JSON list of C-alpha atoms in Angstrom, two decimals:
[
{"chain": "A", "resi": 66, "resn": "UNK", "atom": "CA", "xyz": [-66.31, 13.40, 2.34]},
{"chain": "A", "resi": 67, "resn": "UNK", "atom": "CA", "xyz": [-65.84, 9.77, 3.64]},
{"chain": "A", "resi": 68, "resn": "UNK", "atom": "CA", "xyz": [-64.78, 8.74, 7.45]},
{"chain": "A", "resi": 69, "resn": "UNK", "atom": "CA", "xyz": [-61.15, 8.41, 6.49]},
{"chain": "A", "resi": 70, "resn": "UNK", "atom": "CA", "xyz": [-61.27, 11.71, 5.50]},
{"chain": "A", "resi": 71, "resn": "UNK", "atom": "CA", "xyz": [-62.90, 13.52, 8.48]},
{"chain": "A", "resi": 72, "resn": "UNK", "atom": "CA", "xyz": [-60.40, 11.25, 10.76]},
{"chain": "A", "resi": 73, "resn": "UNK", "atom": "CA", "xyz": [-57.53, 12.69, 8.78]},
{"chain": "A", "resi": 74, "resn": "UNK", "atom": "CA", "xyz": [-59.02, 16.29, 9.49]},
{"chain": "A", "resi": 75, "resn": "UNK", "atom": "CA", "xyz": [-59.39, 15.71, 13.29]},
{"chain": "A", "resi": 76, "resn": "UNK", "atom": "CA", "xyz": [-55.77, 14.40, 13.27]},
{"chain": "A", "resi": 77, "resn": "UNK", "atom": "CA", "xyz": [-54.28, 17.31, 11.29]},
{"chain": "A", "resi": 78, "resn": "UNK", "atom": "CA", "xyz": [-56.13, 19.58, 13.44]},
{"chain": "A", "resi": 79, "resn": "UNK", "atom": "CA", "xyz": [-55.13, 18.11, 16.59]},
{"chain": "A", "resi": 80, "resn": "UNK", "atom": "CA", "xyz": [-51.38, 17.83, 15.59]},
{"chain": "A", "resi": 81, "resn": "UNK", "atom": "CA", "xyz": [-51.52, 21.29, 14.48]},
{"chain": "A", "resi": 82, "resn": "UNK", "atom": "CA", "xyz": [-52.69, 22.41, 17.97]},
{"chain": "A", "resi": 83, "resn": "UNK", "atom": "CA", "xyz": [-50.10, 20.40, 20.29]},
{"chain": "A", "resi": 84, "resn": "UNK", "atom": "CA", "xyz": [-47.16, 22.42, 18.68]},
{"chain": "A", "resi": 85, "resn": "UNK", "atom": "CA", "xyz": [-45.62, 25.60, 20.45]},
{"chain": "A", "resi": 86, "resn": "UNK", "atom": "CA", "xyz": [-44.73, 27.86, 18.22]},
{"chain": "A", "resi": 87, "resn": "UNK", "atom": "CA", "xyz": [-41.70, 28.79, 20.43]},
{"chain": "A", "resi": 88, "resn": "UNK", "atom": "CA", "xyz": [-40.33, 25.65, 19.78]},
{"chain": "A", "resi": 89, "resn": "UNK", "atom": "CA", "xyz": [-40.98, 25.83, 15.90]},
{"chain": "A", "resi": 90, "resn": "UNK", "atom": "CA", "xyz": [-37.90, 26.38, 13.53]},
{"chain": "A", "resi": 91, "resn": "UNK", "atom": "CA", "xyz": [-37.08, 29.78, 11.90]},
{"chain": "A", "resi": 92, "resn": "UNK", "atom": "CA", "xyz": [-35.47, 28.42, 8.94]},
{"chain": "A", "resi": 93, "resn": "UNK", "atom": "CA", "xyz": [-36.70, 25.34, 7.35]},
{"chain": "A", "resi": 94, "resn": "UNK", "atom": "CA", "xyz": [-34.43, 23.72, 4.45]},
{"chain": "A", "resi": 95, "resn": "UNK", "atom": "CA", "xyz": [-36.43, 21.15, 1.93]},
{"chain": "A", "resi": 96, "resn": "UNK", "atom": "CA", "xyz": [-34.95, 19.36, -0.56]},
{"chain": "A", "resi": 97, "resn": "UNK", "atom": "CA", "xyz": [-37.74, 18.67, -2.76]},
{"chain": "A", "resi": 98, "resn": "UNK", "atom": "CA", "xyz": [-37.03, 15.17, -4.08]},
{"chain": "A", "resi": 99, "resn": "UNK", "atom": "CA", "xyz": [-39.24, 12.49, -5.75]},
{"chain": "A", "resi": 100, "resn": "UNK", "atom": "CA", "xyz": [-40.85, 14.71, -8.56]},
{"chain": "A", "resi": 101, "resn": "UNK", "atom": "CA", "xyz": [-39.96, 12.25, -11.67]},
{"chain": "A", "resi": 102, "resn": "UNK", "atom": "CA", "xyz": [-40.83, 9.11, -9.56]},
{"chain": "A", "resi": 103, "resn": "UNK", "atom": "CA", "xyz": [-43.96, 10.28, -9.03]},
{"chain": "A", "resi": 104, "resn": "UNK", "atom": "CA", "xyz": [-44.91, 11.38, -12.27]},
{"chain": "A", "resi": 105, "resn": "UNK", "atom": "CA", "xyz": [-43.92, 7.88, -13.06]},
{"chain": "A", "resi": 106, "resn": "UNK", "atom": "CA", "xyz": [-45.74, 6.28, -11.25]},
{"chain": "A", "resi": 107, "resn": "UNK", "atom": "CA", "xyz": [-48.57, 8.11, -12.57]},
{"chain": "A", "resi": 108, "resn": "UNK", "atom": "CA", "xyz": [-48.02, 6.76, -15.99]},
{"chain": "A", "resi": 109, "resn": "UNK", "atom": "CA", "xyz": [-46.82, 10.61, -16.32]},
{"chain": "A", "resi": 110, "resn": "UNK", "atom": "CA", "xyz": [-44.04, 12.62, -18.11]},
{"chain": "A", "resi": 111, "resn": "UNK", "atom": "CA", "xyz": [-41.44, 13.97, -16.12]},
{"chain": "A", "resi": 112, "resn": "UNK", "atom": "CA", "xyz": [-42.26, 17.57, -16.93]},
{"chain": "A", "resi": 113, "resn": "UNK", "atom": "CA", "xyz": [-45.80, 17.08, -15.50]},
{"chain": "A", "resi": 114, "resn": "UNK", "atom": "CA", "xyz": [-43.81, 16.30, -12.01]},
{"chain": "A", "resi": 115, "resn": "UNK", "atom": "CA", "xyz": [-41.87, 19.03, -11.97]},
{"chain": "A", "resi": 116, "resn": "UNK", "atom": "CA", "xyz": [-45.06, 21.42, -12.43]},
{"chain": "A", "resi": 117, "resn": "UNK", "atom": "CA", "xyz": [-46.39, 19.26, -9.71]},
{"chain": "A", "resi": 118, "resn": "UNK", "atom": "CA", "xyz": [-43.42, 19.35, -7.67]},
{"chain": "A", "resi": 119, "resn": "UNK", "atom": "CA", "xyz": [-43.72, 23.58, -8.29]},
{"chain": "A", "resi": 120, "resn": "UNK", "atom": "CA", "xyz": [-47.11, 23.38, -7.41]},
{"chain": "A", "resi": 121, "resn": "UNK", "atom": "CA", "xyz": [-46.29, 21.77, -3.96]},
{"chain": "A", "resi": 122, "resn": "UNK", "atom": "CA", "xyz": [-43.85, 24.43, -3.09]},
{"chain": "A", "resi": 123, "resn": "UNK", "atom": "CA", "xyz": [-46.62, 27.02, -2.98]},
{"chain": "A", "resi": 124, "resn": "UNK", "atom": "CA", "xyz": [-48.38, 25.25, -0.82]},
{"chain": "A", "resi": 125, "resn": "UNK", "atom": "CA", "xyz": [-45.31, 24.32, 1.35]},
{"chain": "A", "resi": 126, "resn": "UNK", "atom": "CA", "xyz": [-44.62, 27.54, 1.72]},
{"chain": "A", "resi": 127, "resn": "UNK", "atom": "CA", "xyz": [-48.13, 28.82, 2.62]},
{"chain": "A", "resi": 128, "resn": "UNK", "atom": "CA", "xyz": [-47.91, 26.28, 5.34]},
{"chain": "A", "resi": 129, "resn": "UNK", "atom": "CA", "xyz": [-44.37, 27.40, 6.80]},
{"chain": "A", "resi": 130, "resn": "UNK", "atom": "CA", "xyz": [-45.55, 31.10, 6.88]},
{"chain": "A", "resi": 131, "resn": "UNK", "atom": "CA", "xyz": [-48.63, 30.11, 8.80]},
{"chain": "A", "resi": 132, "resn": "UNK", "atom": "CA", "xyz": [-46.52, 28.40, 11.21]},
{"chain": "A", "resi": 133, "resn": "UNK", "atom": "CA", "xyz": [-44.80, 31.41, 11.50]},
{"chain": "A", "resi": 134, "resn": "UNK", "atom": "CA", "xyz": [-41.11, 30.31, 9.73]},
{"chain": "A", "resi": 135, "resn": "UNK", "atom": "CA", "xyz": [-39.05, 33.09, 9.08]},
{"chain": "A", "resi": 136, "resn": "UNK", "atom": "CA", "xyz": [-37.02, 31.50, 5.85]},
{"chain": "A", "resi": 137, "resn": "UNK", "atom": "CA", "xyz": [-37.78, 28.58, 3.65]},
{"chain": "A", "resi": 138, "resn": "UNK", "atom": "CA", "xyz": [-34.73, 27.32, 1.50]},
{"chain": "A", "resi": 139, "resn": "UNK", "atom": "CA", "xyz": [-35.65, 25.03, -1.35]},
{"chain": "A", "resi": 140, "resn": "UNK", "atom": "CA", "xyz": [-33.17, 23.16, -3.56]},
{"chain": "A", "resi": 141, "resn": "UNK", "atom": "CA", "xyz": [-34.80, 22.74, -6.95]},
{"chain": "A", "resi": 142, "resn": "UNK", "atom": "CA", "xyz": [-31.97, 21.95, -9.42]},
{"chain": "A", "resi": 143, "resn": "UNK", "atom": "CA", "xyz": [-28.66, 20.83, -8.54]},
{"chain": "A", "resi": 144, "resn": "UNK", "atom": "CA", "xyz": [-24.99, 21.15, -10.38]},
{"chain": "A", "resi": 145, "resn": "UNK", "atom": "CA", "xyz": [-25.39, 17.34, -10.97]},
{"chain": "A", "resi": 146, "resn": "UNK", "atom": "CA", "xyz": [-28.95, 17.95, -12.28]},
{"chain": "A", "resi": 147, "resn": "UNK", "atom": "CA", "xyz": [-27.37, 20.03, -14.80]},
{"chain": "A", "resi": 148, "resn": "UNK", "atom": "CA", "xyz": [-25.84, 16.91, -16.40]},
{"chain": "A", "resi": 149, "resn": "UNK", "atom": "CA", "xyz": [-29.29, 15.73, -17.35]},
{"chain": "A", "resi": 150, "resn": "UNK", "atom": "CA", "xyz": [-30.16, 16.09, -21.12]},
{"chain": "A", "resi": 151, "resn": "UNK", "atom": "CA", "xyz": [-31.26, 19.53, -21.99]},
{"chain": "A", "resi": 152, "resn": "UNK", "atom": "CA", "xyz": [-34.78, 19.07, -22.52]},
{"chain": "A", "resi": 153, "resn": "UNK", "atom": "CA", "xyz": [-35.27, 17.85, -19.09]},
{"chain": "A", "resi": 154, "resn": "UNK", "atom": "CA", "xyz": [-33.20, 20.89, -17.42]},
{"chain": "A", "resi": 155, "resn": "UNK", "atom": "CA", "xyz": [-34.95, 23.11, -19.78]},
{"chain": "A", "resi": 156, "resn": "UNK", "atom": "CA", "xyz": [-38.08, 21.73, -18.39]},
{"chain": "A", "resi": 157, "resn": "UNK", "atom": "CA", "xyz": [-37.10, 22.22, -14.59]},
{"chain": "A", "resi": 158, "resn": "UNK", "atom": "CA", "xyz": [-36.33, 25.70, -15.47]},
{"chain": "A", "resi": 159, "resn": "UNK", "atom": "CA", "xyz": [-39.34, 26.52, -16.95]},
{"chain": "A", "resi": 160, "resn": "UNK", "atom": "CA", "xyz": [-41.22, 25.01, -13.84]},
{"chain": "A", "resi": 161, "resn": "UNK", "atom": "CA", "xyz": [-38.67, 27.15, -11.58]},
{"chain": "A", "resi": 162, "resn": "UNK", "atom": "CA", "xyz": [-39.77, 30.34, -13.05]},
{"chain": "A", "resi": 163, "resn": "UNK", "atom": "CA", "xyz": [-43.09, 29.87, -13.57]},
{"chain": "A", "resi": 164, "resn": "UNK", "atom": "CA", "xyz": [-43.03, 29.62, -9.71]},
{"chain": "A", "resi": 165, "resn": "UNK", "atom": "CA", "xyz": [-41.34, 32.49, -9.20]},
{"chain": "A", "resi": 166, "resn": "UNK", "atom": "CA", "xyz": [-43.70, 34.25, -11.02]},
{"chain": "A", "resi": 167, "resn": "UNK", "atom": "CA", "xyz": [-46.63, 33.26, -9.23]},
{"chain": "A", "resi": 168, "resn": "UNK", "atom": "CA", "xyz": [-44.51, 34.02, -5.90]},
{"chain": "A", "resi": 169, "resn": "UNK", "atom": "CA", "xyz": [-43.21, 37.57, -6.99]},
{"chain": "A", "resi": 170, "resn": "UNK", "atom": "CA", "xyz": [-47.01, 38.19, -8.60]},
{"chain": "A", "resi": 171, "resn": "UNK", "atom": "CA", "xyz": [-48.57, 37.77, -5.18]},
{"chain": "A", "resi": 172, "resn": "UNK", "atom": "CA", "xyz": [-46.25, 39.94, -2.98]},
{"chain": "A", "resi": 173, "resn": "UNK", "atom": "CA", "xyz": [-46.13, 38.25, -0.24]},
{"chain": "A", "resi": 174, "resn": "UNK", "atom": "CA", "xyz": [-42.88, 36.73, 0.21]},
{"chain": "A", "resi": 175, "resn": "UNK", "atom": "CA", "xyz": [-39.45, 37.75, -0.98]},
{"chain": "A", "resi": 176, "resn": "UNK", "atom": "CA", "xyz": [-37.39, 35.74, -2.93]},
{"chain": "A", "resi": 177, "resn": "UNK", "atom": "CA", "xyz": [-33.96, 35.17, -3.02]},
{"chain": "A", "resi": 178, "resn": "UNK", "atom": "CA", "xyz": [-31.32, 33.01, -5.79]},
{"chain": "A", "resi": 179, "resn": "UNK", "atom": "CA", "xyz": [-28.98, 30.63, -3.93]},
{"chain": "A", "resi": 180, "resn": "UNK", "atom": "CA", "xyz": [-26.47, 28.92, -6.48]},
{"chain": "A", "resi": 181, "resn": "UNK", "atom": "CA", "xyz": [-24.00, 29.49, -8.77]},
{"chain": "A", "resi": 182, "resn": "UNK", "atom": "CA", "xyz": [-26.04, 31.60, -11.97]},
{"chain": "A", "resi": 183, "resn": "UNK", "atom": "CA", "xyz": [-23.11, 31.43, -14.59]},
{"chain": "A", "resi": 184, "resn": "UNK", "atom": "CA", "xyz": [-24.10, 27.35, -14.84]},
{"chain": "A", "resi": 185, "resn": "UNK", "atom": "CA", "xyz": [-27.49, 28.25, -15.88]},
{"chain": "A", "resi": 186, "resn": "UNK", "atom": "CA", "xyz": [-28.64, 29.18, -19.59]},
{"chain": "A", "resi": 187, "resn": "UNK", "atom": "CA", "xyz": [-28.07, 33.14, -19.50]},
{"chain": "A", "resi": 188, "resn": "UNK", "atom": "CA", "xyz": [-31.49, 33.89, -20.55]},
{"chain": "A", "resi": 189, "resn": "UNK", "atom": "CA", "xyz": [-33.16, 31.49, -17.50]},
{"chain": "A", "resi": 190, "resn": "UNK", "atom": "CA", "xyz": [-30.77, 32.95, -15.02]},
{"chain": "A", "resi": 191, "resn": "UNK", "atom": "CA", "xyz": [-31.54, 36.78, -16.16]},
{"chain": "A", "resi": 192, "resn": "UNK", "atom": "CA", "xyz": [-35.18, 35.99, -15.98]},
{"chain": "A", "resi": 193, "resn": "UNK", "atom": "CA", "xyz": [-35.14, 34.58, -12.16]},
{"chain": "A", "resi": 194, "resn": "UNK", "atom": "CA", "xyz": [-32.81, 37.72, -11.23]},
{"chain": "A", "resi": 195, "resn": "UNK", "atom": "CA", "xyz": [-34.97, 39.95, -12.40]},
{"chain": "A", "resi": 196, "resn": "UNK", "atom": "CA", "xyz": [-38.11, 38.14, -10.34]},
{"chain": "A", "resi": 197, "resn": "UNK", "atom": "CA", "xyz": [-35.83, 37.80, -7.02]},
{"chain": "A", "resi": 198, "resn": "UNK", "atom": "CA", "xyz": [-35.07, 41.38, -7.50]},
{"chain": "A", "resi": 199, "resn": "UNK", "atom": "CA", "xyz": [-38.50, 42.51, -8.01]},
{"chain": "A", "resi": 200, "resn": "UNK", "atom": "CA", "xyz": [-39.48, 41.39, -4.30]},
{"chain": "A", "resi": 201, "resn": "UNK", "atom": "CA", "xyz": [-36.49, 42.89, -2.76]},
{"chain": "A", "resi": 202, "resn": "UNK", "atom": "CA", "xyz": [-38.63, 45.24, -0.87]},
{"chain": "A", "resi": 203, "resn": "UNK", "atom": "CA", "xyz": [-41.44, 42.88, 0.59]},
{"chain": "A", "resi": 204, "resn": "UNK", "atom": "CA", "xyz": [-41.37, 42.26, 4.23]},
{"chain": "A", "resi": 205, "resn": "UNK", "atom": "CA", "xyz": [-42.83, 38.93, 4.33]},
{"chain": "A", "resi": 206, "resn": "UNK", "atom": "CA", "xyz": [-41.05, 35.11, 4.75]},
{"chain": "A", "resi": 207, "resn": "UNK", "atom": "CA", "xyz": [-37.94, 34.99, 2.71]},
{"chain": "A", "resi": 208, "resn": "UNK", "atom": "CA", "xyz": [-38.25, 32.23, 0.21]},
{"chain": "A", "resi": 209, "resn": "UNK", "atom": "CA", "xyz": [-35.04, 31.22, -0.83]},
{"chain": "A", "resi": 210, "resn": "UNK", "atom": "CA", "xyz": [-34.60, 29.22, -4.58]},
{"chain": "A", "resi": 211, "resn": "UNK", "atom": "CA", "xyz": [-31.66, 26.95, -4.88]},
{"chain": "A", "resi": 212, "resn": "UNK", "atom": "CA", "xyz": [-31.22, 26.37, -8.79]},
{"chain": "A", "resi": 213, "resn": "UNK", "atom": "CA", "xyz": [-27.53, 25.60, -9.72]},
{"chain": "A", "resi": 214, "resn": "UNK", "atom": "CA", "xyz": [-26.62, 24.62, -6.58]},
{"chain": "A", "resi": 215, "resn": "UNK", "atom": "CA", "xyz": [-23.90, 22.41, -4.98]},
{"chain": "A", "resi": 216, "resn": "UNK", "atom": "CA", "xyz": [-22.57, 22.32, -1.56]},
{"chain": "A", "resi": 217, "resn": "UNK", "atom": "CA", "xyz": [-19.09, 21.76, -3.01]},
{"chain": "A", "resi": 218, "resn": "UNK", "atom": "CA", "xyz": [-19.73, 24.20, -5.66]},
{"chain": "A", "resi": 219, "resn": "UNK", "atom": "CA", "xyz": [-20.73, 26.83, -3.10]},
{"chain": "A", "resi": 220, "resn": "UNK", "atom": "CA", "xyz": [-17.55, 26.42, -0.99]},
{"chain": "A", "resi": 221, "resn": "UNK", "atom": "CA", "xyz": [-15.30, 26.64, -3.88]},
{"chain": "A", "resi": 222, "resn": "UNK", "atom": "CA", "xyz": [-17.02, 29.90, -4.91]},
{"chain": "A", "resi": 223, "resn": "UNK", "atom": "CA", "xyz": [-17.16, 31.24, -1.45]},
{"chain": "A", "resi": 224, "resn": "UNK", "atom": "CA", "xyz": [-13.29, 30.74, -1.19]},
{"chain": "A", "resi": 225, "resn": "UNK", "atom": "CA", "xyz": [-12.40, 32.39, -4.68]},
{"chain": "A", "resi": 226, "resn": "UNK", "atom": "CA", "xyz": [-14.35, 35.49, -3.33]},
{"chain": "A", "resi": 227, "resn": "UNK", "atom": "CA", "xyz": [-12.95, 35.48, -0.34]},
{"chain": "A", "resi": 228, "resn": "UNK", "atom": "CA", "xyz": [-9.28, 35.19, -1.92]},
{"chain": "A", "resi": 229, "resn": "UNK", "atom": "CA", "xyz": [-10.22, 37.64, -4.74]},
{"chain": "A", "resi": 230, "resn": "UNK", "atom": "CA", "xyz": [-11.38, 40.36, -1.95]},
{"chain": "A", "resi": 231, "resn": "UNK", "atom": "CA", "xyz": [-8.16, 40.07, 0.13]},
{"chain": "A", "resi": 232, "resn": "UNK", "atom": "CA", "xyz": [-6.01, 40.15, -2.98]},
{"chain": "A", "resi": 233, "resn": "UNK", "atom": "CA", "xyz": [-8.35, 43.93, -3.88]},
{"chain": "A", "resi": 234, "resn": "UNK", "atom": "CA", "xyz": [-6.84, 44.81, -0.75]},
{"chain": "A", "resi": 235, "resn": "UNK", "atom": "CA", "xyz": [-3.40, 44.30, -1.41]},
{"chain": "A", "resi": 236, "resn": "UNK", "atom": "CA", "xyz": [-3.09, 41.06, 0.92]},
{"chain": "A", "resi": 237, "resn": "UNK", "atom": "CA", "xyz": [-0.94, 38.40, 0.24]},
{"chain": "A", "resi": 238, "resn": "UNK", "atom": "CA", "xyz": [-1.77, 34.14, 0.34]},
{"chain": "A", "resi": 239, "resn": "UNK", "atom": "CA", "xyz": [0.40, 33.93, 3.54]},
{"chain": "A", "resi": 240, "resn": "UNK", "atom": "CA", "xyz": [-1.54, 36.82, 5.52]},
{"chain": "A", "resi": 241, "resn": "UNK", "atom": "CA", "xyz": [-4.92, 35.42, 4.46]},
{"chain": "A", "resi": 242, "resn": "UNK", "atom": "CA", "xyz": [-3.96, 32.04, 5.47]},
{"chain": "A", "resi": 243, "resn": "UNK", "atom": "CA", "xyz": [-2.99, 33.39, 8.72]},
{"chain": "A", "resi": 244, "resn": "UNK", "atom": "CA", "xyz": [-5.42, 35.23, 9.87]},
{"chain": "A", "resi": 245, "resn": "UNK", "atom": "CA", "xyz": [-8.33, 33.11, 8.10]},
{"chain": "A", "resi": 246, "resn": "UNK", "atom": "CA", "xyz": [-11.56, 32.32, 10.75]},
{"chain": "A", "resi": 247, "resn": "UNK", "atom": "CA", "xyz": [-14.69, 30.37, 10.29]},
{"chain": "A", "resi": 248, "resn": "UNK", "atom": "CA", "xyz": [-16.77, 33.60, 10.13]},
{"chain": "A", "resi": 249, "resn": "UNK", "atom": "CA", "xyz": [-14.66, 35.25, 7.13]},
{"chain": "A", "resi": 250, "resn": "UNK", "atom": "CA", "xyz": [-15.57, 32.02, 4.82]},
{"chain": "A", "resi": 251, "resn": "UNK", "atom": "CA", "xyz": [-19.12, 32.43, 6.34]},
{"chain": "A", "resi": 252, "resn": "UNK", "atom": "CA", "xyz": [-19.37, 36.26, 4.62]},
{"chain": "A", "resi": 253, "resn": "UNK", "atom": "CA", "xyz": [-18.71, 34.62, 1.06]},
{"chain": "A", "resi": 254, "resn": "UNK", "atom": "CA", "xyz": [-21.27, 31.85, 1.16]},
{"chain": "A", "resi": 255, "resn": "UNK", "atom": "CA", "xyz": [-24.24, 32.03, -1.00]},
{"chain": "A", "resi": 256, "resn": "UNK", "atom": "CA", "xyz": [-27.02, 32.47, 2.12]},
{"chain": "A", "resi": 257, "resn": "UNK", "atom": "CA", "xyz": [-24.23, 35.23, 3.85]},
{"chain": "A", "resi": 258, "resn": "UNK", "atom": "CA", "xyz": [-26.20, 37.60, 6.11]},
{"chain": "A", "resi": 259, "resn": "UNK", "atom": "CA", "xyz": [-28.83, 34.61, 6.73]},
{"chain": "A", "resi": 260, "resn": "UNK", "atom": "CA", "xyz": [-29.08, 32.56, 9.73]},
{"chain": "A", "resi": 261, "resn": "UNK", "atom": "CA", "xyz": [-28.78, 28.67, 9.33]},
{"chain": "A", "resi": 262, "resn": "UNK", "atom": "CA", "xyz": [-31.35, 26.19, 8.93]},
{"chain": "A", "resi": 263, "resn": "UNK", "atom": "CA", "xyz": [-32.69, 24.87, 12.03]},
{"chain": "A", "resi": 264, "resn": "UNK", "atom": "CA", "xyz": [-34.58, 22.01, 10.38]},
{"chain": "A", "resi": 265, "resn": "UNK", "atom": "CA", "xyz": [-33.64, 20.38, 6.80]},
{"chain": "A", "resi": 266, "resn": "UNK", "atom": "CA", "xyz": [-36.30, 18.00, 5.42]},
{"chain": "A", "resi": 267, "resn": "UNK", "atom": "CA", "xyz": [-35.81, 15.62, 2.52]},
{"chain": "A", "resi": 268, "resn": "UNK", "atom": "CA", "xyz": [-38.85, 13.94, 0.78]},
{"chain": "A", "resi": 269, "resn": "UNK", "atom": "CA", "xyz": [-38.79, 10.54, -1.22]},
{"chain": "A", "resi": 270, "resn": "UNK", "atom": "CA", "xyz": [-37.09, 8.22, 1.37]},
{"chain": "A", "resi": 271, "resn": "UNK", "atom": "CA", "xyz": [-33.67, 9.21, 0.68]},
{"chain": "A", "resi": 272, "resn": "UNK", "atom": "CA", "xyz": [-31.45, 9.58, 3.78]},
{"chain": "A", "resi": 273, "resn": "UNK", "atom": "CA", "xyz": [-28.49, 11.72, 2.61]},
{"chain": "A", "resi": 274, "resn": "UNK", "atom": "CA", "xyz": [-27.92, 15.16, 2.05]},
{"chain": "A", "resi": 275, "resn": "UNK", "atom": "CA", "xyz": [-26.04, 15.09, -1.34]},
{"chain": "A", "resi": 276, "resn": "UNK", "atom": "CA", "xyz": [-24.70, 18.32, -0.70]},
{"chain": "A", "resi": 277, "resn": "UNK", "atom": "CA", "xyz": [-27.52, 20.70, 0.52]},
{"chain": "A", "resi": 278, "resn": "UNK", "atom": "CA", "xyz": [-26.13, 23.49, 2.91]},
{"chain": "A", "resi": 279, "resn": "UNK", "atom": "CA", "xyz": [-23.02, 21.52, 3.46]},
{"chain": "A", "resi": 280, "resn": "UNK", "atom": "CA", "xyz": [-21.43, 24.52, 5.64]},
{"chain": "A", "resi": 281, "resn": "UNK", "atom": "CA", "xyz": [-24.54, 25.91, 7.35]},
{"chain": "A", "resi": 282, "resn": "UNK", "atom": "CA", "xyz": [-26.52, 22.56, 7.76]},
{"chain": "A", "resi": 283, "resn": "UNK", "atom": "CA", "xyz": [-23.73, 21.52, 10.18]},
{"chain": "A", "resi": 284, "resn": "UNK", "atom": "CA", "xyz": [-26.25, 22.25, 13.06]},
{"chain": "A", "resi": 285, "resn": "UNK", "atom": "CA", "xyz": [-29.20, 21.56, 11.66]},
{"chain": "A", "resi": 286, "resn": "UNK", "atom": "CA", "xyz": [-31.99, 18.87, 12.54]},
{"chain": "A", "resi": 287, "resn": "UNK", "atom": "CA", "xyz": [-32.85, 16.58, 9.88]},
{"chain": "A", "resi": 288, "resn": "UNK", "atom": "CA", "xyz": [-36.39, 14.63, 8.84]},
{"chain": "A", "resi": 289, "resn": "UNK", "atom": "CA", "xyz": [-36.46, 12.41, 6.46]},
{"chain": "A", "resi": 290, "resn": "UNK", "atom": "CA", "xyz": [-40.11, 11.54, 4.64]},
{"chain": "A", "resi": 291, "resn": "UNK", "atom": "CA", "xyz": [-40.89, 8.48, 2.56]},
{"chain": "A", "resi": 292, "resn": "UNK", "atom": "CA", "xyz": [-43.36, 10.27, 0.56]},
{"chain": "A", "resi": 293, "resn": "UNK", "atom": "CA", "xyz": [-42.42, 11.66, -2.87]},
{"chain": "A", "resi": 294, "resn": "UNK", "atom": "CA", "xyz": [-42.52, 15.48, -2.90]},
{"chain": "A", "resi": 295, "resn": "UNK", "atom": "CA", "xyz": [-45.38, 16.26, -4.85]},
{"chain": "A", "resi": 296, "resn": "UNK", "atom": "CA", "xyz": [-48.10, 13.94, -2.75]},
{"chain": "A", "resi": 297, "resn": "UNK", "atom": "CA", "xyz": [-46.16, 15.83, 0.35]},
{"chain": "A", "resi": 298, "resn": "UNK", "atom": "CA", "xyz": [-49.04, 16.77, 2.49]},
{"chain": "A", "resi": 299, "resn": "UNK", "atom": "CA", "xyz": [-49.72, 19.27, 5.16]},
{"chain": "A", "resi": 300, "resn": "UNK", "atom": "CA", "xyz": [-49.73, 16.59, 8.03]},
{"chain": "A", "resi": 301, "resn": "UNK", "atom": "CA", "xyz": [-46.55, 15.64, 6.69]},
{"chain": "A", "resi": 302, "resn": "UNK", "atom": "CA", "xyz": [-44.80, 18.73, 7.45]},
{"chain": "A", "resi": 303, "resn": "UNK", "atom": "CA", "xyz": [-46.52, 19.23, 11.08]},
{"chain": "A", "resi": 304, "resn": "UNK", "atom": "CA", "xyz": [-45.14, 15.67, 11.77]},
{"chain": "A", "resi": 305, "resn": "UNK", "atom": "CA", "xyz": [-41.99, 17.39, 11.24]},
{"chain": "A", "resi": 306, "resn": "UNK", "atom": "CA", "xyz": [-42.41, 20.07, 13.13]},
{"chain": "A", "resi": 307, "resn": "UNK", "atom": "CA", "xyz": [-43.75, 17.68, 16.09]},
{"chain": "A", "resi": 308, "resn": "UNK", "atom": "CA", "xyz": [-40.50, 15.53, 15.38]},
{"chain": "A", "resi": 309, "resn": "UNK", "atom": "CA", "xyz": [-38.24, 19.00, 15.28]},
{"chain": "A", "resi": 310, "resn": "UNK", "atom": "CA", "xyz": [-39.64, 20.35, 18.80]},
{"chain": "A", "resi": 311, "resn": "UNK", "atom": "CA", "xyz": [-39.29, 17.35, 20.37]},
{"chain": "A", "resi": 312, "resn": "UNK", "atom": "CA", "xyz": [-35.77, 17.20, 19.91]},
{"chain": "A", "resi": 313, "resn": "UNK", "atom": "CA", "xyz": [-33.41, 18.50, 22.35]},
{"chain": "A", "resi": 314, "resn": "UNK", "atom": "CA", "xyz": [-30.57, 20.76, 20.14]},
{"chain": "A", "resi": 315, "resn": "UNK", "atom": "CA", "xyz": [-27.16, 20.32, 21.50]},
{"chain": "A", "resi": 316, "resn": "UNK", "atom": "CA", "xyz": [-25.22, 22.24, 18.83]},
{"chain": "A", "resi": 317, "resn": "UNK", "atom": "CA", "xyz": [-22.19, 20.15, 19.88]},
{"chain": "A", "resi": 318, "resn": "UNK", "atom": "CA", "xyz": [-22.19, 20.28, 23.12]}
]
């Protein structure tokens, strides 16, 4: 171990000790961006980037669990990504399935699928659902896996679900419109029943949400990291947590 490694270790430990657990987020969302660029920089194929990204998710989840985070929501495959070549989409799905298998086998965290499964290949969607269902009784941290997810798609699906639900009760569109409240829509989101994310992290230097949790992130704090996702380190998460803990959350007030 070199001097730089020792200095890094000392800095990391000091940073961790400086964090007040009472000021840390309960729910962390992550846009895990930069897998393909990471692979390209290393002269590897995209598949290697997706696998490295999946491996990093296991580390990231463990770091969050160690910090007392209760929910982690990870955006792995967007509705826009589904327009990529089939071979590339299949590589992403294979990495996601492998990740979910490892989490389910470990038995410490519960899994939930977030997104429109009808937009995914049927066999892959069924396998991922079985893996998530197998963790239903786990009491540990919840890990939300966003696949086939888009913010606009979620809001469209939520409104469709709400209208169909109300129609089944014999209500007209006029009646629904006259009584519609914000909470009524929230009850039909993919994340219904869960608290909104306190902190959303995006890697790779991009400073936009790209549709991630559009409804739920209205009061979230954002942290943008220049690091490509597979290269994201524990210290990078600690820096995000330090930034979050230093902010005064006003919730629009």
